Structure formats: C-alpha cells, structure tokens
Amino acid sequence: MTDLISGPDTGATQAIPTTASTAVQPPHDGEPAVQWGPSEPTPKKRRIGLWVGLGAGALLLAAAGASTILIAPGTTVAGASVGWMTPGMAADVISDRVATTEVELTGAGDDAQLQGADLGASVDAQALAEQAFADRPMWNLGAWMGEPVTATVVLDADAADRALRATVPTSFVDPTEATVVFDEATAKYVATPAESGTGISVDALTTAFNTAVSDGDATFTFSGDATDVAPQITDEKAAATVEQLNGMLATIGFYVGKERTVPVAPAVAASWLTVEAVDGELQVSADSTKIQTVVDSLAKAVDRAPVPATTIVDSGGQVLRTEAKGVTGRELGETSGVASDFAAGLEKGDAVFPLTVSETPFETTAVARSLTVDISDQRTYLVENGNVVRSWAVSTGLPGTATDLGHFRVRAHVPMQDMKGTNADGSKYVTKDVPWVTYFNGDEAFHGTYWHTNFGNRMSHGCVNMPIDVAKQVFDLAPSGLEVWVRQ
C-alpha cells in the first residue's frame, strides 16, 4: 500500500510504502517522529469449505435419523401411498383412503354413490402401518419402491345394509323367515314356511371393495340391482327344530330311574319354551320360573310309603307266583336348582330330568296257598297259611266216574273249551263251551257249570263242578303248581 505525504522543505507530495500495520515516519533533523494510523482494517480469511462441510454433515445426520423412523419411499398400503411417513401418519392416511373410497352403484341412478365411511369400511390401519415400517424401513434401500401391500377391508354389515337400503330402497324386499310354533289343537310343534326376498349382497360388495383397494382404485362400480336373498331361517332348519321339539314332548318329565314319575303335558312344556331366531339359527330357551311351579308340587307326586309284596308259595316254600308286586318307598331329595338345571337341559334338547330320591325297601309276605276238595262234604276249601279263607259247595264225580283221591298240582288253565268223555254206561258225551277250566289231575279239573245248579251233590264225570263265578275265582287264585288235596 502507498501513502502520500508532503515534505517540509519543498511542499511537494511524496509517495511512501506502508504496511497494514501502523506506519512510523522517520524524523527529519530537528523534527519529532510522526506515527500515522492505518487507512483500513486488515480483512479476515473466509473459511467457506468448513461451513459447507458442516451443513452437509448435518443433512446426512438428519437423513440417517429420518431413515430410522420413516417408511420407505414408494410404499403403498391399501391403495394409500405412505412412503416418507411415520407409522402414525401412515395409519391416518390408510384409514382416510379406505373411508373415502367411492362406490358407484350402477343401475340405481346418478346419485347412487357411497363412500367407505357410509358402509362402515374399516381396516386395522395402525397394525398395517407398523408392519409396513417393520418390513420396509427407509434405511433399507432394497425396500424402496416395493410391491403394494394388500389389506383386508371389513364392511360393517348393519351399517352397509342401512346405507344401501337408503340409497336403493327399491332393491330391497325382506325375506320371510321360517318359524316354529306350538299348535294347541294337535299339541305339537309345527313350522310356518320361509319365503325368499331381494336385496344387495354385503358380502359381494365387501369382495368388490377389497378388489378395488388391492388394485389401488379410489372409485369402483358395483351393481345396485336387486338379487335374491335367501331367508336365514330356512324350511329345513325349521323342520329340524320341529322334529327335535316334538321328540322332547314325547318324553318330557321328571324321572325316578327309568320311570317317568311326573310327566309334563305338551301344552305345559310349550309354555316353558320359547323358539326364536338368533344369528340365523333357531334357538330354544326355557323359563326356569315357570318350571319352578311344577317343581314345587313334585313331592306330592313322588313321595310314597313302601308297599309289601305278596307271593304264593307251596308247602315247601317254593314261590309259585307273585300275587302283588312290592313297591319301594321313596322321598324326594333336595330340589333347589332343579328348575334352572332342567331349563338348561331343555335348551340342549334333553327333556328327561332325573330326580334324586331316598328309597325304603319293601317287605315280602309269603302266602302258603292250597285247595282241598272234600268228597264227603261236597265242598272245596281255599287254605292260606293253614287257615281256610274261603269254601264253596261243589259237585264231584258220580259213582263209576268218581273224582280221584290224592295229592295233585294245578297244571293248566283254559278259559273255555268243549269237554268230551264217556258216561258210566259207555256212551259218549260232549259239553260245549265249558268256562274257566283249571286242570289238576289228568283230565280232571275245576270248571264252571251252567247245566245244573245242584251243587253239594255228586253230579260229574270226575271233574269238580262249580258255579261259574266260583270257577272264575279258582281259575284266578290257583297258579300253576298250586297243591290240590282230594280227600274222602
């Protein structure tokens, strides 16, 4: 740099060199030294390369950080582009894309358009976005510009049906469901028939919606014309329920063992049961409060005292017949919970409810029974346990055809038959329609007699003649094997 100064002697201007530092003028003789200030500051060096390097580094750091939280570019989920987005942002975009996808219902007029939101369309957007990020993070360059990610769109059946009905009401005629009702006249369940209707299939629309989303279409067309809609409760379902319920009516009741101790009338059972459609199926439910009314009366029908059995035995104690069956005594057990348990069983198709009872065994009484025919008295005696309990006037065999004496056993019973034989003089006879014949000795028998009433006197060919009603008593009282004594 050059500075201009004036010399003291001549007044002429001179140029002298200076540096950026303060210039010091050498003194002339007799003059003080002069110091001159700098004309301008020394410029600083600019470090441009350093600043460029710092900016590039920051960008690289930012890009590296973003690559760990963003989805790879070119990623499409459910038709929505979600590249360069966080999973949270992507979820919102996916949901919005599904909600705004448009359906044009052809054949239903110009205004027949619906969006996914109208149809209750939904996907698990958050899960899809998170999976997209997990599979295709931005840092993975190999995941960039990948194939579209498909998603399953679900339509809310009720919302879609309401929207379609409001948009195309003429396409909808509700089907008539088959029903099952109790017929009081026949005391049986019967079915009413089903009829088909018309409508627009939500299932088919769901399939078309998913196809559009998979293809990346924001708008698609679907027919708004009516199609047949089958009833959910078909005639076949109703018939199966009728068969089940009528089978239950045939056996319904409270049981002790195999005995239907307390049957339930069909009309009463029907008052317990309700048949209704639930999710396309017929469901039977039972009212335990109504069943409880019958449960409260069970003890009266179930409880009983034991009844002894009676058997007929011979003199050796051999049982010839059970005269009266014994009945075990019983008492109804705890009934709390019976009504609700029976209701649960009926709903599963089980109409047999086993009761819990305590039992008391019956005793058995043996009766030693026999018949004695007294020829001299012309009477027959019924003897039980050594005591005569009945006796009747009879007619035994005449001389020449006398009734055999001895100890015999009843061997056969014939309600009615023709009797043939030989008279004392050798002639033959036939007696028609002899009633209540009880054989005890060959062809000798107790039997009813309609051709005479001379009982107490000998009149027969060897049999024991009796009045018809007495013969019926003997027929009933004398089991096979009963001992018969014929004495003089």
Coordinates of C-alpha atoms in Angstrom, one line a residue:
M1 CA 0.0 0.0 0.0
T2 CA 1.3 3.6 -0.8
D3 CA 0.6 6.7 1.4
L4 CA 1.0 10.3 0.1
I5 CA 2.9 12.9 2.4
S6 CA 4.1 16.5 1.9
G7 CA 7.8 17.2 2.5
P8 CA 8.6 20.1 5.0
D9 CA 11.1 21.8 2.7
T10 CA 9.7 21.7 -0.6
G11 CA 5.9 21.2 0.0
A12 CA 5.9 18.5 -2.7
T13 CA 3.8 15.4 -2.3
Q14 CA 5.7 12.1 -1.9
A15 CA 4.6 8.5 -2.0
I16 CA 5.9 6.1 0.6
P17 CA 5.1 2.5 1.0
T18 CA 3.2 1.3 4.1
T19 CA 2.0 -2.0 5.5
A20 CA -1.3 -2.9 7.1
S21 CA 0.3 -2.1 10.5
T22 CA 0.7 1.5 11.8
A23 CA 3.3 3.4 9.7
V24 CA 6.1 5.3 11.5
Q25 CA 7.6 8.2 9.6
P26 CA 11.4 8.6 10.2
P27 CA 12.1 12.1 11.7
H28 CA 13.9 14.8 9.9
D29 CA 16.6 16.6 11.7
G30 CA 15.1 18.7 14.4
E31 CA 11.5 17.3 13.9
P32 CA 9.6 14.9 16.1
A33 CA 8.7 11.4 14.8
V34 CA 5.2 11.2 13.3
Q35 CA 3.0 8.0 13.6
W36 CA 0.2 7.5 11.1
G37 CA -2.9 5.4 11.7
P38 CA -3.9 2.6 9.3
S39 CA -6.2 3.5 6.4
E40 CA -8.5 0.3 6.8
P41 CA -8.6 -2.9 8.9
T42 CA -6.9 -6.0 7.6
P43 CA -9.6 -8.3 6.1
K44 CA -10.1 -11.8 7.8
K45 CA -9.8 -15.0 5.8
R46 CA -13.2 -16.7 4.9
R47 CA -13.3 -20.5 5.7
I48 CA -16.2 -21.4 3.2
G49 CA -15.2 -25.1 2.9
L50 CA -15.7 -25.6 6.6
W51 CA -19.2 -24.3 6.6
V52 CA -20.2 -26.3 3.6
G53 CA -18.8 -29.4 5.3
L54 CA -20.8 -28.8 8.5
G55 CA -24.1 -28.3 6.5
A56 CA -23.6 -31.5 4.5
G57 CA -22.9 -33.4 7.7
A58 CA -26.0 -32.1 9.4
L59 CA -28.1 -33.1 6.4
L60 CA -26.5 -36.6 6.4
L61 CA -27.2 -36.9 10.1
A62 CA -30.8 -35.8 9.6
A63 CA -31.3 -38.2 6.8
A64 CA -29.8 -41.0 8.8
G65 CA -32.1 -40.2 11.7
A66 CA -35.2 -40.0 9.5
S67 CA -34.4 -43.3 7.8
T68 CA -34.9 -45.0 11.2
I69 CA -38.4 -43.6 11.8
L70 CA -39.9 -43.4 8.3
I71 CA -41.4 -45.9 5.8
A72 CA -39.5 -46.5 2.6
P73 CA -40.4 -44.3 -0.4
G74 CA -42.8 -45.9 -2.9
T75 CA -44.6 -48.0 -0.3
T76 CA -48.4 -48.3 -0.9
V77 CA -50.7 -49.9 1.7
A78 CA -54.4 -50.4 0.9
G79 CA -54.1 -48.1 -2.1
A80 CA -52.6 -45.3 0.0
S81 CA -49.0 -44.0 -0.6
V82 CA -47.3 -44.0 2.8
G83 CA -43.6 -43.5 1.8
W84 CA -41.6 -40.9 3.7
M85 CA -44.2 -41.2 6.6
T86 CA -44.0 -42.3 10.2
P87 CA -46.3 -45.3 11.1
G88 CA -48.7 -42.9 12.9
M89 CA -49.0 -40.6 9.9
A90 CA -49.4 -43.7 7.6
A91 CA -52.2 -45.1 9.8
D92 CA -54.2 -41.9 9.4
V93 CA -53.6 -41.9 5.6
I94 CA -54.7 -45.6 5.3
S95 CA -57.8 -45.1 7.3
D96 CA -58.7 -42.0 5.3
R97 CA -58.1 -43.8 2.0
V98 CA -60.5 -46.6 3.0
A99 CA -63.1 -44.2 4.3
T100 CA -63.1 -42.1 1.1
T101 CA -63.1 -44.9 -1.4
E102 CA -66.2 -44.4 -3.5
V103 CA -68.7 -47.0 -4.7
E104 CA -70.9 -46.1 -7.7
L105 CA -74.0 -48.3 -7.7
T106 CA -74.8 -48.9 -11.4
G107 CA -78.4 -49.1 -12.5
A108 CA -79.5 -47.1 -9.4
G109 CA -79.4 -43.5 -10.7
D110 CA -76.8 -40.8 -10.9
D111 CA -76.8 -40.0 -7.2
A112 CA -76.3 -43.6 -6.1
Q113 CA -72.8 -43.2 -4.7
L114 CA -71.5 -44.2 -1.3
Q115 CA -68.1 -43.9 0.4
G116 CA -66.4 -46.4 2.6
A117 CA -67.3 -44.4 5.7
D118 CA -71.0 -44.8 4.8
L119 CA -70.5 -48.6 4.6
G120 CA -68.7 -48.8 7.9
A121 CA -65.5 -49.9 6.0
S122 CA -62.5 -50.4 8.2
V123 CA -59.0 -51.9 8.3
D124 CA -56.5 -52.3 11.1
A125 CA -54.6 -49.3 9.9
Q126 CA -52.3 -49.0 12.8
A127 CA -51.2 -52.6 12.5
L128 CA -50.8 -52.3 8.7
A129 CA -48.7 -49.1 9.1
E130 CA -46.5 -50.6 11.8
Q131 CA -46.0 -53.8 9.7
A132 CA -45.1 -51.7 6.6
F133 CA -42.5 -49.8 8.7
A134 CA -41.1 -53.1 10.1
D135 CA -40.9 -54.7 6.6
R136 CA -39.9 -51.6 4.7
P137 CA -37.9 -49.0 6.8
M138 CA -36.5 -46.1 4.8
W139 CA -32.9 -47.1 5.6
N140 CA -33.3 -50.3 3.7
L141 CA -32.8 -49.2 0.2
G142 CA -33.8 -52.6 -1.1
A143 CA -37.3 -52.0 0.2
W144 CA -37.8 -48.8 -1.7
M145 CA -40.5 -48.8 -4.5
G146 CA -41.8 -52.2 -3.4
E147 CA -45.0 -54.0 -4.4
P148 CA -48.3 -52.6 -3.0
V149 CA -49.2 -54.1 0.4
T150 CA -52.7 -55.6 0.4
A151 CA -55.2 -55.1 3.2
T152 CA -58.4 -56.8 4.2
V153 CA -61.2 -54.3 4.4
V154 CA -64.2 -55.2 6.5
L155 CA -67.7 -53.7 6.0
D156 CA -70.0 -53.3 9.0
A157 CA -72.9 -55.4 7.9
D158 CA -75.5 -53.4 9.6
A159 CA -74.1 -50.0 8.5
A160 CA -73.7 -51.2 4.9
D161 CA -77.2 -52.6 4.8
R162 CA -78.7 -49.3 6.1
A163 CA -76.7 -47.3 3.6
L164 CA -77.7 -49.5 0.7
R165 CA -81.4 -49.5 1.7
A166 CA -81.4 -45.7 2.0
T167 CA -79.7 -45.3 -1.4
V168 CA -81.5 -48.0 -3.4
P169 CA -84.7 -48.8 -1.5
T170 CA -86.4 -50.4 -4.5
S171 CA -83.9 -53.3 -4.5
F172 CA -84.9 -54.5 -1.0
V173 CA -87.8 -56.8 -0.1
D174 CA -87.1 -58.6 3.2
P175 CA -87.3 -62.4 3.1
T176 CA -89.8 -64.2 5.3
E177 CA -88.1 -66.4 7.9
A178 CA -89.5 -69.8 8.7
T179 CA -90.9 -70.1 12.2
V180 CA -91.7 -72.8 14.7
V181 CA -94.9 -72.5 16.8
F182 CA -96.9 -74.8 19.2
D183 CA -100.3 -75.9 17.8
E184 CA -102.8 -76.2 20.6
A185 CA -105.2 -78.3 18.5
T186 CA -102.7 -81.1 17.8
A187 CA -100.5 -80.5 20.9
K188 CA -97.4 -80.5 18.6
Y189 CA -95.0 -78.0 17.2
V190 CA -95.4 -77.0 13.6
A191 CA -93.4 -74.9 11.1
T192 CA -94.5 -71.9 9.0
P193 CA -92.8 -71.7 5.6
A194 CA -90.0 -69.3 4.6
E195 CA -90.0 -67.1 1.5
S196 CA -87.1 -65.5 -0.3
G197 CA -86.6 -61.7 -0.6
T198 CA -84.4 -59.4 -2.6
G199 CA -81.5 -57.1 -1.7
I200 CA -77.9 -56.2 -2.4
S201 CA -75.3 -58.6 -1.1
V202 CA -73.0 -57.0 1.5
D203 CA -70.6 -60.0 1.2
A204 CA -70.3 -59.4 -2.6
L205 CA -69.8 -55.7 -2.0
T206 CA -67.1 -56.5 0.5
T207 CA -65.3 -58.6 -2.1
A208 CA -65.5 -55.9 -4.7
F209 CA -64.3 -53.3 -2.2
N210 CA -61.3 -55.3 -1.4
T211 CA -60.5 -55.9 -5.1
A212 CA -60.6 -52.1 -5.7
V213 CA -58.4 -51.4 -2.7
S214 CA -55.9 -54.1 -3.8
D215 CA -55.9 -52.6 -7.3
G216 CA -55.3 -49.1 -5.9
D217 CA -58.6 -47.8 -7.2
A218 CA -60.2 -44.9 -5.3
T219 CA -63.5 -45.4 -7.1
F220 CA -65.2 -48.6 -8.3
T221 CA -68.6 -49.6 -9.6
F222 CA -71.0 -52.2 -8.2
S223 CA -74.4 -53.3 -9.3
G224 CA -77.3 -51.8 -7.4
D225 CA -79.8 -54.2 -9.0
A226 CA -81.8 -56.5 -6.7
T227 CA -80.6 -60.0 -6.2
D228 CA -82.3 -62.9 -4.5
V229 CA -81.8 -63.0 -0.7
A230 CA -82.5 -66.4 0.9
P231 CA -84.0 -66.4 4.4
Q232 CA -81.6 -67.2 7.2
I233 CA -84.2 -69.5 8.9
T234 CA -84.9 -72.0 6.1
D235 CA -87.7 -74.6 6.0
E236 CA -85.0 -77.2 6.6
K237 CA -83.9 -75.6 9.8
A238 CA -87.5 -75.2 11.0
A239 CA -88.3 -78.8 10.2
A240 CA -85.3 -80.0 12.2
T241 CA -86.3 -77.9 15.2
V242 CA -89.9 -79.2 14.9
E243 CA -88.7 -82.8 15.0
Q244 CA -86.4 -82.1 18.0
L245 CA -89.2 -80.4 20.0
N246 CA -91.9 -82.9 19.2
G247 CA -89.4 -85.7 20.2
M248 CA -88.9 -83.8 23.5
L249 CA -92.7 -83.6 24.1
A250 CA -92.9 -87.4 23.8
T251 CA -90.6 -87.9 26.8
I252 CA -90.6 -84.7 28.8
G253 CA -90.9 -85.2 32.5
F254 CA -89.3 -85.8 35.9
Y255 CA -87.9 -89.3 36.2
V256 CA -87.1 -91.7 39.1
G257 CA -84.8 -94.2 37.4
K258 CA -86.5 -95.2 34.1
E259 CA -89.9 -94.3 35.4
R260 CA -91.5 -91.1 34.1
T261 CA -92.8 -90.3 37.6
V262 CA -94.1 -86.8 36.7
P263 CA -95.0 -86.4 33.0
V264 CA -95.3 -82.9 31.7
A265 CA -98.2 -82.2 29.4
P266 CA -97.3 -80.8 25.9
A267 CA -99.1 -77.6 26.5
V268 CA -97.4 -77.0 29.8
A269 CA -94.0 -77.8 28.3
A270 CA -94.7 -75.4 25.4
S271 CA -95.4 -72.7 27.9
W272 CA -91.9 -73.1 29.3
L273 CA -90.2 -72.9 25.9
T274 CA -89.5 -70.1 23.5
V275 CA -88.3 -70.6 20.0
E276 CA -86.6 -67.6 18.4
A277 CA -84.1 -66.8 15.6
V278 CA -80.6 -65.8 16.9
D279 CA -77.8 -65.2 14.4
G280 CA -79.5 -67.1 11.6
E281 CA -80.3 -70.1 13.8
L282 CA -83.4 -71.2 15.7
Q283 CA -82.7 -71.2 19.4
V284 CA -84.8 -72.8 22.1
S285 CA -84.8 -71.2 25.6
A286 CA -86.6 -72.3 28.7
D287 CA -88.1 -70.3 31.5
S288 CA -87.0 -71.7 34.9
T289 CA -89.5 -69.6 36.8
K290 CA -92.4 -71.4 35.1
I291 CA -90.7 -74.8 35.6
Q292 CA -90.4 -73.9 39.3
T293 CA -94.2 -74.0 39.6
V294 CA -94.2 -77.8 38.8
V295 CA -91.1 -78.4 40.9
D296 CA -92.9 -77.0 43.9
S297 CA -95.5 -79.8 43.5
L298 CA -93.1 -82.7 42.9
A299 CA -93.0 -84.0 46.5
K300 CA -96.7 -84.8 46.4
A301 CA -96.3 -86.8 43.2
V302 CA -93.1 -88.6 44.1
D303 CA -93.2 -89.4 47.8
R304 CA -94.8 -92.7 48.8
A305 CA -94.8 -95.3 51.6
P306 CA -93.4 -98.8 50.8
V307 CA -96.0 -101.4 49.7
P308 CA -95.2 -105.0 50.7
A309 CA -95.1 -107.7 48.1
T310 CA -97.2 -110.9 48.3
T311 CA -96.1 -114.2 46.9
I312 CA -97.9 -117.5 46.6
V313 CA -95.8 -120.5 47.8
D314 CA -96.4 -124.2 48.2
S315 CA -96.0 -126.2 51.3
G316 CA -92.2 -126.4 50.7
G317 CA -91.9 -122.6 50.3
Q318 CA -91.4 -122.7 46.5
V319 CA -92.7 -119.4 45.0
L320 CA -95.5 -120.2 42.6
R321 CA -96.5 -116.6 41.7
T322 CA -96.1 -113.1 42.8
E323 CA -99.6 -112.1 43.9
A324 CA -98.9 -108.5 44.5
K325 CA -95.7 -106.6 43.5
G326 CA -93.9 -104.7 46.2
V327 CA -93.4 -101.0 45.8
T328 CA -90.3 -99.3 47.2
G329 CA -91.0 -96.3 49.4
R330 CA -89.3 -93.1 48.4
E331 CA -88.9 -89.5 49.4
L332 CA -87.9 -86.6 47.1
G333 CA -84.5 -85.1 47.8
E334 CA -83.3 -81.5 47.6
T335 CA -85.0 -79.6 44.8
S336 CA -83.1 -76.3 44.9
G337 CA -81.6 -75.7 41.5
V338 CA -83.9 -78.3 39.8
A339 CA -85.8 -75.7 37.8
S340 CA -82.7 -74.0 36.4
D341 CA -80.9 -77.3 35.7
F342 CA -84.0 -78.6 33.9
A343 CA -84.2 -75.4 31.9
A344 CA -80.5 -75.8 30.9
G345 CA -81.2 -79.4 29.8
L346 CA -84.2 -78.4 27.7
E347 CA -82.2 -75.8 25.9
K348 CA -79.8 -78.6 24.9
G349 CA -82.6 -80.8 23.8
D350 CA -82.7 -83.1 26.9
A351 CA -86.3 -83.4 28.2
V352 CA -85.6 -86.2 30.7
F353 CA -84.8 -84.8 34.2
P354 CA -83.7 -87.4 36.8
L355 CA -84.8 -86.7 40.3
T356 CA -82.8 -87.5 43.4
V357 CA -84.8 -89.6 45.9
S358 CA -84.1 -91.7 49.0
E359 CA -85.7 -95.1 49.0
T360 CA -87.1 -97.5 51.6
P361 CA -87.2 -101.2 50.6
F362 CA -90.5 -103.1 50.7
E363 CA -91.1 -106.3 52.6
T364 CA -92.3 -109.5 51.1
T365 CA -95.2 -111.6 52.6
A366 CA -95.3 -115.3 51.5
V367 CA -98.7 -117.0 51.5
A368 CA -98.8 -120.8 51.5
R369 CA -101.9 -121.5 49.5
S370 CA -103.6 -124.7 48.5
L371 CA -107.1 -126.2 47.6
T372 CA -108.8 -129.1 49.4
V373 CA -111.7 -130.9 47.8
D374 CA -113.8 -132.8 50.5
I375 CA -115.7 -135.6 48.8
S376 CA -117.9 -136.2 51.8
D377 CA -118.8 -132.6 52.4
Q378 CA -119.0 -131.9 48.6
R379 CA -117.1 -128.7 49.3
T380 CA -113.8 -127.1 48.2
Y381 CA -111.7 -125.2 50.6
L382 CA -109.2 -122.4 49.8
V383 CA -106.5 -122.7 52.5
E384 CA -103.8 -120.0 53.2
N385 CA -101.1 -120.4 55.8
G386 CA -103.1 -123.3 57.3
N387 CA -106.4 -121.4 57.6
V388 CA -109.5 -121.8 55.5
V389 CA -110.2 -118.4 53.9
R390 CA -113.0 -119.5 51.5
S391 CA -115.1 -122.5 50.8
W392 CA -117.7 -123.4 48.1
A393 CA -120.3 -126.1 47.5
V394 CA -119.3 -128.2 44.6
S395 CA -120.3 -131.4 42.7
T396 CA -117.7 -134.1 42.3
G397 CA -117.8 -137.4 40.3
L398 CA -120.7 -139.8 40.4
P399 CA -120.1 -143.5 41.4
G400 CA -118.5 -145.1 38.3
T401 CA -116.8 -141.8 37.4
A402 CA -115.7 -140.7 40.8
T403 CA -113.1 -138.0 41.4
D404 CA -109.7 -139.4 42.2
L405 CA -108.4 -139.1 45.7
G406 CA -104.8 -137.9 46.3
H407 CA -102.3 -135.0 46.2
F408 CA -102.1 -133.1 42.9
R409 CA -100.9 -129.8 41.5
V410 CA -102.6 -127.4 39.1
R411 CA -101.1 -128.0 35.7
A412 CA -103.1 -125.9 33.2
H413 CA -105.7 -123.1 32.7
V414 CA -108.2 -122.9 29.8
P415 CA -110.7 -120.0 29.8
M416 CA -113.3 -122.0 27.8
Q417 CA -113.4 -125.3 25.9
D418 CA -115.7 -128.2 24.8
M419 CA -115.4 -131.2 27.0
K420 CA -115.8 -134.8 25.7
G421 CA -115.9 -138.0 27.7
T422 CA -117.5 -141.4 28.4
N423 CA -120.5 -142.0 30.6
A424 CA -120.7 -144.9 33.1
D425 CA -122.7 -146.9 30.6
G426 CA -120.1 -146.4 27.9
S427 CA -121.9 -143.8 25.9
K428 CA -120.1 -140.6 24.8
Y429 CA -120.9 -137.1 25.7
V430 CA -119.9 -133.6 24.5
T431 CA -120.4 -130.5 26.6
K432 CA -120.0 -127.2 24.8
D433 CA -118.3 -124.0 26.0
V434 CA -117.3 -125.1 29.5
P435 CA -115.8 -121.9 31.2
W436 CA -112.9 -121.3 33.5
V437 CA -111.2 -124.8 33.4
T438 CA -108.4 -125.4 35.9
Y439 CA -106.8 -128.8 35.4
F440 CA -105.1 -130.5 38.3
N441 CA -105.2 -134.3 37.7
G442 CA -105.0 -135.5 34.1
D443 CA -108.4 -134.6 32.6
E444 CA -109.9 -133.8 36.0
A445 CA -110.4 -130.1 36.6
F446 CA -112.3 -127.4 38.4
H447 CA -114.7 -125.7 36.0
G448 CA -117.8 -123.6 35.7
T449 CA -121.1 -125.4 35.3
Y450 CA -124.2 -123.9 33.5
W451 CA -126.2 -127.1 33.0
H452 CA -127.2 -127.7 36.6
T453 CA -127.3 -125.9 40.0
N454 CA -127.3 -129.0 42.2
F455 CA -124.1 -128.1 44.0
G456 CA -123.4 -130.0 47.2
N457 CA -124.2 -133.3 45.5
R458 CA -122.3 -135.6 43.2
M459 CA -123.1 -134.8 39.6
S460 CA -120.0 -135.0 37.4
H461 CA -117.9 -137.4 35.3
G462 CA -114.9 -136.8 37.7
C463 CA -114.4 -133.1 37.5
V464 CA -115.3 -130.6 40.2
N465 CA -118.4 -128.7 39.1
M466 CA -118.7 -125.2 40.4
P467 CA -120.9 -122.1 39.9
I468 CA -119.4 -120.1 37.0
D469 CA -118.4 -117.2 39.3
V470 CA -116.7 -119.6 41.7
A471 CA -114.8 -121.3 38.9
K472 CA -113.5 -117.9 37.8
Q473 CA -112.3 -117.3 41.4
V474 CA -110.4 -120.6 41.5
F475 CA -109.1 -120.0 37.9
D476 CA -107.6 -116.7 39.2
L477 CA -106.5 -117.8 42.7
A478 CA -104.7 -121.1 41.7
P479 CA -101.4 -120.6 39.9
S480 CA -99.7 -123.4 38.1
G481 CA -98.1 -125.7 40.7
L482 CA -100.7 -125.0 43.4
E483 CA -101.2 -128.0 45.5
V484 CA -104.7 -129.7 45.4
W485 CA -105.7 -132.3 48.0
V486 CA -108.7 -134.5 47.3
R487 CA -109.9 -136.4 50.3
Q488 CA -112.8 -138.6 51.3

